[in-house]
């Protein structure tokens, strides 16, 4: 355990009647870092996030966020955090800018319009700011959702499976947004089922299994848990995701669909 943790969780326990979901969860998150919490469905990831966000009472354990205990200073904790869940909470009837202005007003901030414009620029949504959120793509909606959570510049952000249901391009866009948050000093706790997401983003990775953190470390430390890699010479074929991204990126750059000419058009039987 470090002495300067932005988030500190010790002995966290939570049960629902006879079902014990958390059995003594411990971890620290350093300031300005990205901490990924991995686990299968039902492992308790969302329960951890809800507890840390003061949305769920726990049975035992202590949690401090930004120096405040969630049990004794819940209001100060809420003022220190932002929570973005698995589904975007934007108002589809409002424009992107209006969504941000609304949150700024609810937080009683000075000059809500200026706050909204700064966030639209920060999250690359300025040109779409006047459009209804219902017209946004999945990636744009998610970026707007995260931007709404950043109104007031909270030092800690919880992202609960933020790329669920997004296409590869949108997922990459959200990854860039998360990296930018950490670069600017925000502490990010990310829950995900996507191992590549944790690999690409996280400074530290913890695995939640059967209600406990069974491993916690950097990617290098986790790799050291397995036998050393063997060198083998194999033919590496591009993944379908790599092919998709190459095609759509080239099409975006040229403004057309020239890339489709290099893709075979025959049926399986033709080939």
XYZ file of N, CA and C in Angstrom:
813
model
N 0.827 -1.194 0.000
C 0.000 0.000 0.000
C 0.872 1.258 0.000
N 0.549 2.223 -0.842
C 1.289 3.468 -0.875
C 0.696 4.454 0.119
N 1.457 5.488 0.435
C 0.979 6.474 1.400
C 0.294 7.650 0.729
N 0.408 7.746 -0.605
C -0.158 8.888 -1.317
C -1.231 8.454 -2.307
N -1.975 7.429 -1.983
C -3.003 6.913 -2.888
C -4.152 7.904 -3.003
N -4.631 8.095 -4.241
C -5.842 8.892 -4.449
C -7.072 8.081 -4.065
N -7.016 6.777 -4.312
C -8.084 5.857 -3.898
C -7.445 4.757 -3.059
N -7.989 4.508 -1.894
C -7.484 3.419 -1.047
C -8.672 2.576 -0.578
N -8.616 1.295 -0.879
C -9.687 0.350 -0.524
C -9.073 -0.740 0.347
N -9.665 -0.974 1.520
C -9.134 -1.966 2.451
C -10.269 -2.800 3.039
N -10.183 -4.117 2.829
C -11.113 -5.056 3.452
C -12.565 -4.879 3.060
N -12.826 -4.488 1.814
C -14.203 -4.202 1.385
C -15.011 -5.491 1.277
N -16.168 -5.525 1.959
C -17.047 -6.687 1.922
C -18.476 -6.255 1.633
N -19.176 -7.086 0.835
C -20.577 -6.810 0.525
C -21.292 -8.112 0.219
N -22.435 -8.312 0.855
C -23.249 -9.511 0.622
C -24.675 -9.097 0.328
N -25.353 -9.942 -0.459
C -26.783 -9.803 -0.708
C -27.434 -11.060 -0.161
N -27.974 -10.950 1.045
C -28.500 -12.109 1.761
C -27.405 -13.172 1.875
N -27.592 -14.330 1.273
C -26.599 -15.402 1.419
C -25.500 -15.344 0.361
N -25.602 -14.390 -0.564
C -24.611 -14.288 -1.635
C -23.543 -13.274 -1.249
N -22.328 -13.741 -1.016
C -21.217 -12.862 -0.675
C -20.491 -12.457 -1.952
N -20.644 -11.199 -2.322
C -20.096 -10.703 -3.580
C -18.652 -10.238 -3.413
N -18.386 -9.456 -2.382
C -17.036 -8.982 -2.092
C -16.580 -9.584 -0.772
N -15.373 -10.154 -0.775
C -14.904 -10.914 0.384
C -13.613 -10.338 0.974
N -13.463 -9.042 0.937
C -12.254 -8.424 1.452
C -11.377 -7.906 0.335
N -11.849 -6.877 -0.348
C -11.147 -6.310 -1.504
C -10.193 -5.217 -1.036
N -8.934 -5.295 -1.496
C -7.904 -4.311 -1.148
C -7.181 -3.841 -2.407
N -7.047 -2.543 -2.582
C -6.173 -1.996 -3.625
C -5.997 -0.502 -3.419
N -4.915 0.032 -3.985
C -4.643 1.464 -4.015
C -4.578 1.926 -5.459
N -4.928 3.186 -5.681
C -4.775 3.801 -7.005
C -3.995 5.092 -6.824
N -2.866 5.198 -7.509
C -2.007 6.378 -7.394
C -2.614 7.562 -8.135
N -2.341 8.772 -7.698
C -2.865 9.965 -8.375
C -2.425 10.037 -9.834
N -3.349 10.414 -10.701
C -3.035 10.605 -12.109
C -2.765 9.340 -12.888
N -3.132 8.183 -12.334
C -2.887 6.908 -13.014
C -4.202 6.300 -13.492
N -4.072 5.288 -14.365
C -5.226 4.521 -14.826
C -5.126 3.132 -14.205
N -6.138 2.776 -13.437
C -6.180 1.488 -12.742
C -7.310 0.672 -13.344
N -6.984 -0.499 -13.897
C -7.994 -1.349 -14.534
C -8.384 -2.484 -13.598
N -9.676 -2.633 -13.400
C -10.210 -3.723 -12.590
C -10.875 -4.724 -13.532
N -10.256 -5.898 -13.658
C -10.748 -6.930 -14.554
C -11.549 -7.967 -13.780
N -12.463 -8.618 -14.495
C -13.232 -9.691 -13.887
C -14.321 -10.142 -14.828
N -14.716 -11.394 -14.693
C -15.783 -11.923 -15.532
C -17.128 -11.357 -15.088
N -18.172 -11.654 -15.849
C -19.515 -11.224 -15.464
C -19.853 -11.765 -14.081
N -20.368 -10.883 -13.221
C -20.748 -11.303 -11.885
C -19.609 -11.331 -10.886
N -18.427 -10.878 -11.295
C -17.280 -10.908 -10.385
C -17.401 -9.871 -9.278
N -18.191 -8.825 -9.502
C -18.369 -7.787 -8.488
C -17.759 -6.445 -8.854
N -17.362 -6.268 -10.121
C -16.722 -5.017 -10.536
C -17.645 -3.819 -10.325
N -18.879 -3.938 -10.799
C -19.818 -2.827 -10.663
C -20.158 -2.586 -9.199
N -20.208 -3.638 -8.401
C -20.465 -3.484 -6.967
C -19.361 -2.653 -6.324
N -18.108 -2.900 -6.704
C -16.989 -2.115 -6.183
C -17.163 -0.649 -6.555
N -17.465 -0.382 -7.824
C -17.614 0.997 -8.285
C -18.762 1.692 -7.560
N -19.884 1.020 -7.421
C -21.030 1.627 -6.738
C -20.716 1.923 -5.280
N -19.960 1.048 -4.650
C -19.568 1.281 -3.253
C -18.646 2.491 -3.155
N -17.660 2.575 -4.047
C -16.724 3.693 -4.020
C -17.415 5.020 -4.333
N -18.479 4.955 -5.142
C -19.202 6.168 -5.513
C -20.282 6.541 -4.498
N -20.307 5.873 -3.372
C -21.268 6.098 -2.265
C -22.704 5.770 -2.661
N -22.894 4.967 -3.693
C -24.228 4.578 -4.129
C -24.695 3.292 -3.443
N -23.781 2.623 -2.743
C -24.083 1.328 -2.155
C -23.382 1.213 -0.807
N -24.150 0.885 0.229
C -23.558 0.694 1.554
C -22.843 -0.649 1.601
N -21.686 -0.669 2.237
C -20.905 -1.902 2.336
C -21.073 -2.503 3.731
N -20.750 -3.780 3.852
C -20.879 -4.481 5.131
C -19.652 -4.295 6.009
N -18.487 -4.155 5.389
C -17.247 -3.999 6.144
C -16.189 -3.395 5.241
N -15.146 -2.868 5.857
C -14.042 -2.300 5.106
C -14.060 -0.785 5.110
N -12.968 -0.194 4.654
C -12.841 1.257 4.580
C -12.401 1.670 3.174
N -12.873 2.851 2.780
C -12.494 3.421 1.482
C -12.250 4.910 1.676
N -11.115 5.394 1.196
C -10.861 6.831 1.161
C -10.581 7.239 -0.279
N -11.168 8.365 -0.673
C -10.999 8.909 -2.019
C -10.661 10.385 -1.886
N -9.534 10.769 -2.475
C -9.072 12.148 -2.382
C -8.925 12.584 -0.919
N -8.606 11.629 -0.058
C -8.409 11.923 1.358
C -9.664 11.869 2.201
N -10.826 11.586 1.601
C -12.094 11.571 2.333
C -12.617 10.145 2.475
N -13.106 9.823 3.645
C -13.689 8.505 3.908
C -15.121 8.480 3.382
N -15.472 7.416 2.655
C -16.809 7.372 2.053
C -17.910 7.264 3.103
N -17.588 6.747 4.292
C -18.597 6.585 5.344
C -18.815 7.866 6.142
N -17.736 8.599 6.419
C -17.848 9.784 7.274
C -17.937 11.090 6.502
N -17.474 11.097 5.260
C -17.518 12.320 4.454
C -18.035 12.021 3.045
N -19.242 11.448 2.943
C -19.748 11.066 1.614
C -19.933 12.246 0.663
N -20.326 13.418 1.175
C -20.545 14.568 0.309
C -19.244 15.028 -0.336
N -18.170 15.066 0.455
C -16.873 15.459 -0.097
C -16.377 14.442 -1.122
N -16.695 13.162 -0.890
C -16.333 12.128 -1.865
C -17.074 12.367 -3.175
N -18.378 12.639 -3.083
C -19.177 12.866 -4.296
C -18.682 14.079 -5.072
N -18.193 15.085 -4.367
C -17.677 16.268 -5.037
C -16.332 15.992 -5.708
N -15.692 14.883 -5.318
C -14.365 14.554 -5.838
C -14.401 13.596 -7.008
N -15.582 13.050 -7.327
C -15.630 11.965 -8.295
C -16.593 12.249 -9.443
N -16.414 11.469 -10.491
C -17.362 11.398 -11.601
C -17.567 9.923 -11.913
N -18.788 9.546 -12.251
C -19.097 8.150 -12.571
C -19.765 8.072 -13.932
N -19.149 7.309 -14.829
C -19.743 7.026 -16.133
C -20.012 5.538 -16.203
N -21.288 5.174 -16.317
C -21.680 3.774 -16.308
C -21.587 3.134 -17.684
N -22.167 1.939 -17.799
C -22.071 1.178 -19.038
C -22.916 1.773 -20.153
N -23.926 2.573 -19.796
C -24.823 3.137 -20.806
C -24.826 4.652 -20.682
N -24.737 5.335 -21.826
C -24.684 6.788 -21.836
C -25.939 7.384 -21.212
N -25.770 8.435 -20.436
C -26.890 9.065 -19.738
C -27.207 10.439 -20.306
N -26.833 10.673 -21.557
C -27.099 11.972 -22.167
C -28.583 12.104 -22.475
N -29.056 13.346 -22.523
C -30.437 13.638 -22.898
C -30.485 13.789 -24.416
N -31.146 12.856 -25.091
C -31.163 12.845 -26.550
C -31.887 14.040 -27.152
N -32.791 14.660 -26.393
C -33.548 15.784 -26.922
C -32.744 17.079 -26.895
N -31.662 17.090 -26.146
C -30.819 18.277 -26.050
C -29.611 18.137 -26.965
N -29.029 19.260 -27.310
C -27.780 19.222 -28.066
C -26.641 18.840 -27.124
N -25.491 18.541 -27.718
C -24.340 18.230 -26.879
C -24.012 19.381 -25.944
N -24.027 20.591 -26.477
C -23.722 21.767 -25.655
C -24.757 21.956 -24.559
N -26.030 21.765 -24.888
C -27.093 21.937 -23.887
C -26.968 20.917 -22.764
N -26.554 19.683 -23.094
C -26.320 18.679 -22.054
C -25.263 19.159 -21.072
N -24.178 19.721 -21.598
C -23.085 20.173 -20.745
C -23.478 21.403 -19.933
N -24.213 22.314 -20.551
C -24.682 23.502 -19.832
C -25.592 23.096 -18.683
N -26.466 22.116 -18.924
C -27.377 21.650 -17.883
C -26.606 21.129 -16.670
N -25.588 20.290 -16.903
C -24.813 19.742 -15.796
C -24.053 20.849 -15.071
N -23.519 21.803 -15.822
C -22.798 22.916 -15.198
C -23.719 23.739 -14.303
N -24.964 23.929 -14.727
C -25.935 24.655 -13.905
C -26.294 23.863 -12.656
N -26.450 22.544 -12.809
C -26.774 21.707 -11.649
C -25.639 21.715 -10.630
N -24.406 21.904 -11.105
C -23.246 21.986 -10.206
C -23.012 23.408 -9.719
N -23.900 24.342 -10.123
C -23.833 25.741 -9.681
C -22.498 26.390 -10.047
N -22.010 26.092 -11.263
C -20.762 26.677 -11.722
C -21.011 28.027 -12.384
N -20.020 28.891 -12.292
C -20.099 30.183 -12.967
C -19.925 29.991 -14.468
N -20.667 30.764 -15.245
C -20.563 30.777 -16.707
C -20.670 29.370 -17.306
N -21.833 28.730 -17.186
C -22.012 27.370 -17.717
C -21.715 27.257 -19.204
N -22.004 28.313 -19.973
C -21.732 28.267 -21.404
C -20.253 28.137 -21.707
N -19.437 28.861 -20.974
C -17.993 28.772 -21.176
C -17.481 27.387 -20.778
N -18.011 26.852 -19.678
C -17.630 25.503 -19.252
C -17.963 24.484 -20.339
N -19.171 24.611 -20.921
C -19.593 23.691 -21.976
C -18.695 23.793 -23.201
N -18.379 25.015 -23.612
C -17.552 25.209 -24.805
C -16.148 24.646 -24.602
N -15.589 24.820 -23.416
C -14.250 24.295 -23.136
C -14.244 22.767 -23.201
N -15.288 22.139 -22.681
C -15.351 20.685 -22.698
C -15.616 20.145 -24.103
N -16.433 20.839 -24.872
C -16.651 20.429 -26.259
C -15.329 20.443 -27.026
N -14.524 21.468 -26.786
C -13.228 21.553 -27.454
C -12.292 20.465 -26.951
N -12.283 20.234 -25.654
C -11.383 19.242 -25.057
C -11.680 17.839 -25.552
N -12.950 17.540 -25.788
C -13.340 16.196 -26.201
C -13.649 16.106 -27.700
N -13.168 17.103 -28.468
C -13.299 17.115 -29.937
C -14.749 16.987 -30.388
N -15.628 17.759 -29.763
C -17.052 17.723 -30.099
C -17.584 19.102 -30.497
N -16.687 20.055 -30.730
C -17.127 21.427 -30.978
C -18.041 21.515 -32.197
N -17.665 20.864 -33.294
C -18.472 20.969 -34.513
C -19.830 20.302 -34.362
N -19.945 19.352 -33.436
C -21.219 18.666 -33.215
C -21.978 19.231 -32.024
N -21.441 20.270 -31.400
C -22.035 20.782 -30.171
C -23.464 21.261 -30.317
N -23.837 21.767 -31.498
C -25.182 22.277 -31.689
C -26.188 21.233 -32.137
N -25.725 20.020 -32.412
C -26.632 18.965 -32.860
C -27.233 18.212 -31.684
N -28.432 17.679 -31.905
C -29.050 16.853 -30.867
C -28.200 15.622 -30.588
N -28.145 15.230 -29.339
C -27.356 14.061 -28.960
C -27.884 12.791 -29.616
N -29.163 12.777 -29.971
C -29.739 11.603 -30.629
C -29.114 11.355 -31.997
N -28.462 12.376 -32.563
C -27.827 12.245 -33.875
C -26.362 11.814 -33.761
N -25.857 11.681 -32.552
C -24.452 11.335 -32.352
C -24.222 9.853 -32.595
N -23.013 9.519 -33.028
C -22.618 8.117 -33.118
C -22.356 7.576 -31.718
N -22.153 6.268 -31.627
C -21.914 5.661 -30.326
C -20.683 6.226 -29.640
N -19.605 6.404 -30.398
C -18.385 6.947 -29.828
C -18.543 8.390 -29.384
N -19.267 9.184 -30.172
C -19.501 10.581 -29.806
C -20.361 10.682 -28.557
N -21.383 9.832 -28.465
C -22.239 9.837 -27.267
C -21.426 9.485 -26.033
N -20.522 8.503 -26.180
C -19.716 8.114 -25.027
C -18.761 9.231 -24.625
N -18.170 9.907 -25.618
C -17.286 11.031 -25.300
C -18.054 12.157 -24.626
N -19.273 12.408 -25.112
C -20.110 13.433 -24.478
C -20.447 13.021 -23.054
N -20.743 11.751 -22.846
C -21.070 11.241 -21.518
C -19.900 11.464 -20.559
N -18.687 11.157 -21.015
C -17.503 11.356 -20.178
C -17.277 12.849 -19.944
N -17.491 13.658 -20.985
C -17.336 15.108 -20.839
C -18.301 15.653 -19.786
N -19.533 15.149 -19.770
C -20.498 15.591 -18.764
C -20.003 15.247 -17.358
N -19.331 14.117 -17.242
C -18.784 13.739 -15.948
C -17.619 14.613 -15.522
N -16.977 15.286 -16.485
C -15.819 16.120 -16.169
C -16.192 17.565 -15.856
N -17.470 17.890 -15.894
C -17.909 19.229 -15.499
C -17.506 19.460 -14.040
N -16.797 20.519 -13.793
C -16.309 20.794 -12.448
C -14.936 20.220 -12.167
N -14.351 19.518 -13.139
C -12.996 18.961 -13.035
C -12.786 18.099 -11.794
N -13.570 17.032 -11.620
C -13.338 16.134 -10.485
C -11.985 15.446 -10.628
N -11.258 15.231 -9.526
C -9.941 14.613 -9.620
C -9.973 13.105 -9.856
N -11.138 12.474 -9.644
C -11.253 11.022 -9.779
C -12.422 10.688 -10.701
N -12.182 9.776 -11.640
C -13.223 9.358 -12.579
C -13.363 7.841 -12.530
N -14.600 7.365 -12.375
C -14.901 5.939 -12.463
C -15.555 5.679 -13.816
N -14.979 4.750 -14.571
C -15.520 4.362 -15.872
C -15.866 2.882 -15.806
N -17.152 2.594 -15.769
C -17.618 1.210 -15.626
C -17.925 0.638 -17.007
N -16.975 -0.150 -17.538
C -17.086 -0.759 -18.864
C -17.505 0.277 -19.916
N -16.683 1.306 -20.114
C -17.086 2.435 -20.960
C -17.189 2.140 -22.441
N -16.576 1.049 -22.931
C -16.614 0.787 -24.371
C -17.537 -0.362 -24.743
N -18.376 -0.796 -23.812
C -19.316 -1.875 -24.110
C -20.232 -1.480 -25.271
N -20.302 -2.330 -26.293
C -21.206 -2.095 -27.418
C -20.680 -1.157 -28.483
N -19.456 -0.646 -28.332
C -18.917 0.280 -29.329
C -18.179 -0.465 -30.432
N -18.171 0.109 -31.636
C -17.429 -0.487 -32.735
C -15.940 -0.186 -32.560
N -15.058 -0.837 -33.320
C -13.612 -0.655 -33.108
C -13.144 0.789 -33.190
N -13.663 1.557 -34.161
C -13.246 2.956 -34.273
C -13.664 3.762 -33.052
N -14.908 3.572 -32.622
C -15.408 4.311 -31.463
C -14.632 3.931 -30.208
N -14.285 2.654 -30.105
C -13.526 2.202 -28.932
C -12.158 2.878 -28.880
N -11.480 2.965 -30.024
C -10.179 3.633 -30.071
C -10.308 5.104 -29.686
N -11.386 5.737 -30.118
C -11.613 7.143 -29.786
C -11.775 7.324 -28.283
N -12.522 6.424 -27.649
C -12.719 6.509 -26.203
C -11.398 6.236 -25.475
N -10.602 5.306 -26.001
C -9.285 5.035 -25.391
C -8.427 6.293 -25.398
N -8.439 7.027 -26.508
C -7.671 8.264 -26.585
C -8.156 9.266 -25.540
N -9.482 9.318 -25.346
C -10.061 10.220 -24.355
C -9.590 9.856 -22.947
N -9.594 8.560 -22.635
C -9.174 8.108 -21.303
C -7.695 8.419 -21.074
N -6.863 8.172 -22.067
C -5.442 8.501 -21.941
C -5.235 9.988 -21.712
N -6.030 10.801 -22.373
C -5.912 12.253 -22.217
C -6.299 12.682 -20.808
N -7.320 12.046 -20.235
C -7.716 12.362 -18.861
C -6.547 12.149 -17.906
N -5.898 10.994 -18.017
C -4.773 10.687 -17.133
C -3.600 11.628 -17.394
N -3.371 11.962 -18.654
C -2.256 12.854 -18.989
C -2.431 14.206 -18.321
N -3.676 14.640 -18.155
C -3.957 15.932 -17.536
C -4.073 15.838 -16.015
N -3.808 14.633 -15.451
C -3.745 14.503 -14.001
C -4.940 13.861 -13.333
N -5.955 13.465 -14.105
C -7.126 12.820 -13.518
C -6.810 11.367 -13.169
N -7.277 10.924 -12.025
C -7.125 9.527 -11.622
C -8.311 8.739 -12.164
N -8.033 7.655 -12.883
C -9.088 6.894 -13.559
C -9.130 5.469 -13.018
N -10.303 5.050 -12.554
C -10.541 3.648 -12.226
C -11.464 3.094 -13.298
N -10.958 2.098 -14.027
C -11.648 1.553 -15.192
C -12.004 0.094 -14.948
N -13.264 -0.262 -15.113
C -13.630 -1.672 -15.098
C -13.873 -2.125 -16.528
N -13.445 -3.321 -16.846
C -13.590 -3.801 -18.217
C -13.512 -5.318 -18.256
N -14.122 -5.897 -19.293
C -13.973 -7.316 -19.589
C -12.991 -7.528 -20.740
N -12.606 -6.413 -21.383
C -11.740 -6.503 -22.541
C -10.275 -6.452 -22.098
N -9.569 -7.557 -22.254
C -8.188 -7.622 -21.797
C -7.298 -6.657 -22.567
N -7.553 -6.501 -23.875
C -6.748 -5.576 -24.671
C -6.910 -4.148 -24.159
N -8.108 -3.815 -23.694
C -8.366 -2.475 -23.181
C -7.468 -2.191 -21.971
N -7.397 -3.143 -21.061
C -6.535 -2.985 -19.890
C -5.074 -2.920 -20.304
N -4.692 -3.769 -21.270
C -3.310 -3.790 -21.754
C -2.904 -2.437 -22.325
N -3.805 -1.840 -23.099
C -3.480 -0.598 -23.805
C -3.500 0.623 -22.886
N -4.323 0.588 -21.835
C -4.567 1.803 -21.067
C -3.938 1.838 -19.683
N -3.939 0.705 -18.996
C -3.739 0.737 -17.547
C -2.280 0.823 -17.123
N -2.040 1.608 -16.071
C -0.743 1.618 -15.396
C -0.630 0.410 -14.467
N -1.747 0.062 -13.840
C -1.796 -1.135 -12.997
C -3.093 -1.880 -13.304
N -3.037 -3.199 -13.155
C -4.178 -4.064 -13.463
C -4.429 -4.977 -12.269
N -5.699 -5.067 -11.858
C -6.085 -5.983 -10.788
C -7.168 -6.912 -11.318
N -7.112 -8.156 -10.892
C -8.101 -9.147 -11.308
C -8.970 -9.488 -10.101
N -10.276 -9.262 -10.253
C -11.246 -9.568 -9.202
C -11.873 -10.922 -9.511
N -11.721 -11.858 -8.583
C -12.223 -13.214 -8.807
C -12.753 -13.772 -7.496
N -13.999 -14.263 -7.543
C -14.636 -14.836 -6.363
C -14.580 -13.881 -5.171
N -14.795 -12.602 -5.465
C -14.921 -11.611 -4.400
C -13.632 -11.062 -3.848
N -12.496 -11.441 -4.417
C -11.206 -10.964 -3.920
C -10.314 -10.526 -5.076
N -9.371 -9.647 -4.782
C -8.335 -9.299 -5.744
C -7.296 -10.408 -5.691
N -7.180 -11.165 -6.768
C -6.264 -12.307 -6.762
C -4.894 -11.937 -7.331
N -4.800 -10.845 -8.069
C -3.511 -10.372 -8.562
C -3.627 -8.874 -8.815
N -2.535 -8.153 -8.591
C -2.543 -6.703 -8.737
C -1.119 -6.259 -9.078
N -0.936 -5.677 -10.242
C 0.406 -5.234 -10.613
C 0.421 -4.574 -11.970
N 1.600 -4.187 -12.416
C 1.757 -3.661 -13.761
C 1.653 -4.809 -14.761
N 1.526 -4.465 -16.025
C 1.455 -5.501 -17.053
C 2.734 -6.329 -17.039
N 3.874 -5.700 -16.865
C 5.146 -6.424 -16.814
C 5.170 -7.396 -15.639
N 4.674 -6.959 -14.493
C 4.644 -7.827 -13.313
C 3.706 -9.004 -13.525
N 2.576 -8.760 -14.183
C 1.637 -9.845 -14.440
C 2.213 -10.839 -15.443
N 2.914 -10.330 -16.451
C 3.536 -11.220 -17.437
C 4.582 -12.119 -16.787
N 5.230 -11.613 -15.738
C 6.279 -12.385 -15.067
C 5.711 -13.560 -14.264
N 4.393 -13.585 -14.074
C 3.772 -14.690 -13.336
C 3.752 -15.979 -14.155
N 3.876 -15.862 -15.475
C 3.849 -17.022 -16.352
C 5.274 -17.387 -16.776
N 5.483 -18.600 -17.268
C 6.820 -18.995 -17.729
C 7.311 -18.059 -18.824
N 8.626 -17.910 -18.968
C 9.173 -17.034 -20.012
C 8.660 -17.425 -21.396
N 8.485 -16.428 -22.237
C 7.981 -16.673 -23.583
C 9.002 -17.445 -24.414
N 8.512 -18.320 -25.278
C 9.361 -19.049 -26.210
C 9.333 -18.344 -27.558
N 10.475 -18.301 -28.202
C 10.561 -17.670 -29.517
C 10.165 -18.684 -30.574
N 9.120 -18.372 -31.320
C 8.657 -19.233 -32.393
C 8.434 -18.377 -33.629
N 8.746 -18.940 -34.781
C 8.543 -18.226 -36.031
C 7.247 -18.736 -36.674
N 6.252 -17.847 -36.655
C 4.957 -18.216 -37.213
C 4.501 -17.125 -38.175
N 3.637 -17.518 -39.072
C 3.051 -16.542 -39.999
C 1.954 -15.784 -39.262
N 2.110 -14.473 -39.175
C 1.114 -13.648 -38.501
C 0.167 -13.044 -39.524
N -1.076 -13.443 -39.447
C -2.081 -12.903 -40.353
C -2.808 -11.762 -39.654
N -3.228 -10.745 -40.386
C -3.950 -9.635 -39.755
C -5.286 -10.109 -39.193
N -5.668 -9.520 -38.056
C -6.971 -9.836 -37.484
C -8.054 -9.114 -38.282
N -9.285 -9.558 -38.119
C -10.394 -8.900 -38.798
C -10.515 -7.455 -38.326
N -10.229 -7.206 -37.046
C -10.297 -5.837 -36.545
C -9.262 -4.960 -37.235
N -8.039 -5.478 -37.424
C -7.000 -4.716 -38.104
C -7.398 -4.419 -39.549
N -7.992 -5.407 -40.218
C -8.443 -5.218 -41.597
C -9.525 -4.142 -41.650
N -10.497 -4.237 -40.734
C -11.604 -3.275 -40.696
C -11.084 -1.854 -40.490
N -10.193 -1.685 -39.502
C -9.684 -0.353 -39.198
C -8.866 0.207 -40.357
N -8.081 -0.646 -41.019
C -7.294 -0.189 -42.161
C -8.201 0.292 -43.286
N -9.281 -0.445 -43.532
C -10.200 -0.086 -44.620
C -10.910 1.222 -44.338
N -11.512 1.337 -43.138
C -12.298 2.533 -42.854
C -11.407 3.749 -42.684
N -10.194 3.576 -42.159
C -9.281 4.703 -42.012
C -8.851 5.230 -43.372
N -8.530 4.307 -44.297
C -8.128 4.713 -45.641
C -9.273 5.396 -46.353
N -10.472 4.886 -46.164
C -11.643 5.486 -46.789
C -11.891 6.880 -46.254
N -11.731 7.057 -44.934
C -11.916 8.375 -44.326
C -10.911 9.379 -44.890
N -9.667 8.922 -45.108
C -8.617 9.829 -45.573
C -8.798 10.220 -47.027
N -9.291 9.285 -47.856
C -9.437 9.566 -49.286
C -10.791 10.159 -49.621
N -11.747 10.008 -48.706
C -13.081 10.535 -48.964
C -13.910 9.663 -49.865
N -13.423 8.465 -50.145
C -14.172 7.568 -51.015
C -14.082 6.157 -50.530
N -14.330 5.218 -51.428
C -14.288 3.811 -51.034
C -13.328 3.036 -51.921
N -12.189 3.687 -52.259
C -11.234 3.047 -53.144
C -10.719 1.741 -52.578
N -10.659 1.646 -51.236
C -10.070 0.457 -50.630
C -10.851 -0.799 -50.947
N -12.124 -0.642 -51.280
C -12.917 -1.828 -51.539
C -12.489 -2.526 -52.819
N -11.748 -1.820 -53.700
C -11.358 -2.426 -54.964
C -10.349 -3.541 -54.781
N -9.618 -3.517 -53.649
C -8.603 -4.532 -53.426
C -9.153 -5.742 -52.690
N -10.420 -5.701 -52.326
C -11.027 -6.804 -51.610
C -11.723 -7.725 -52.592
N -11.460 -9.038 -52.576
C -12.108 -9.944 -53.513
C -13.622 -9.837 -53.382
N -14.307 -9.860 -54.534
C -15.756 -9.690 -54.530
C -16.502 -10.972 -54.815
N -15.788 -12.049 -55.106
C -16.450 -13.297 -55.423
C -17.019 -13.979 -54.194
N -17.854 -14.960 -54.409
C -18.382 -15.742 -53.305
C -17.351 -16.757 -52.870
N -17.635 -17.453 -51.759
C -16.717 -18.501 -51.308
C -16.563 -19.556 -52.382
N -17.638 -19.875 -53.113
C -17.571 -20.897 -54.125
C -16.682 -20.458 -55.284
N -16.722 -19.147 -55.619
C -15.882 -18.628 -56.701
C -14.420 -18.822 -56.395
N -14.028 -18.722 -55.101
C -12.637 -18.834 -54.720
C -12.257 -20.252 -54.322
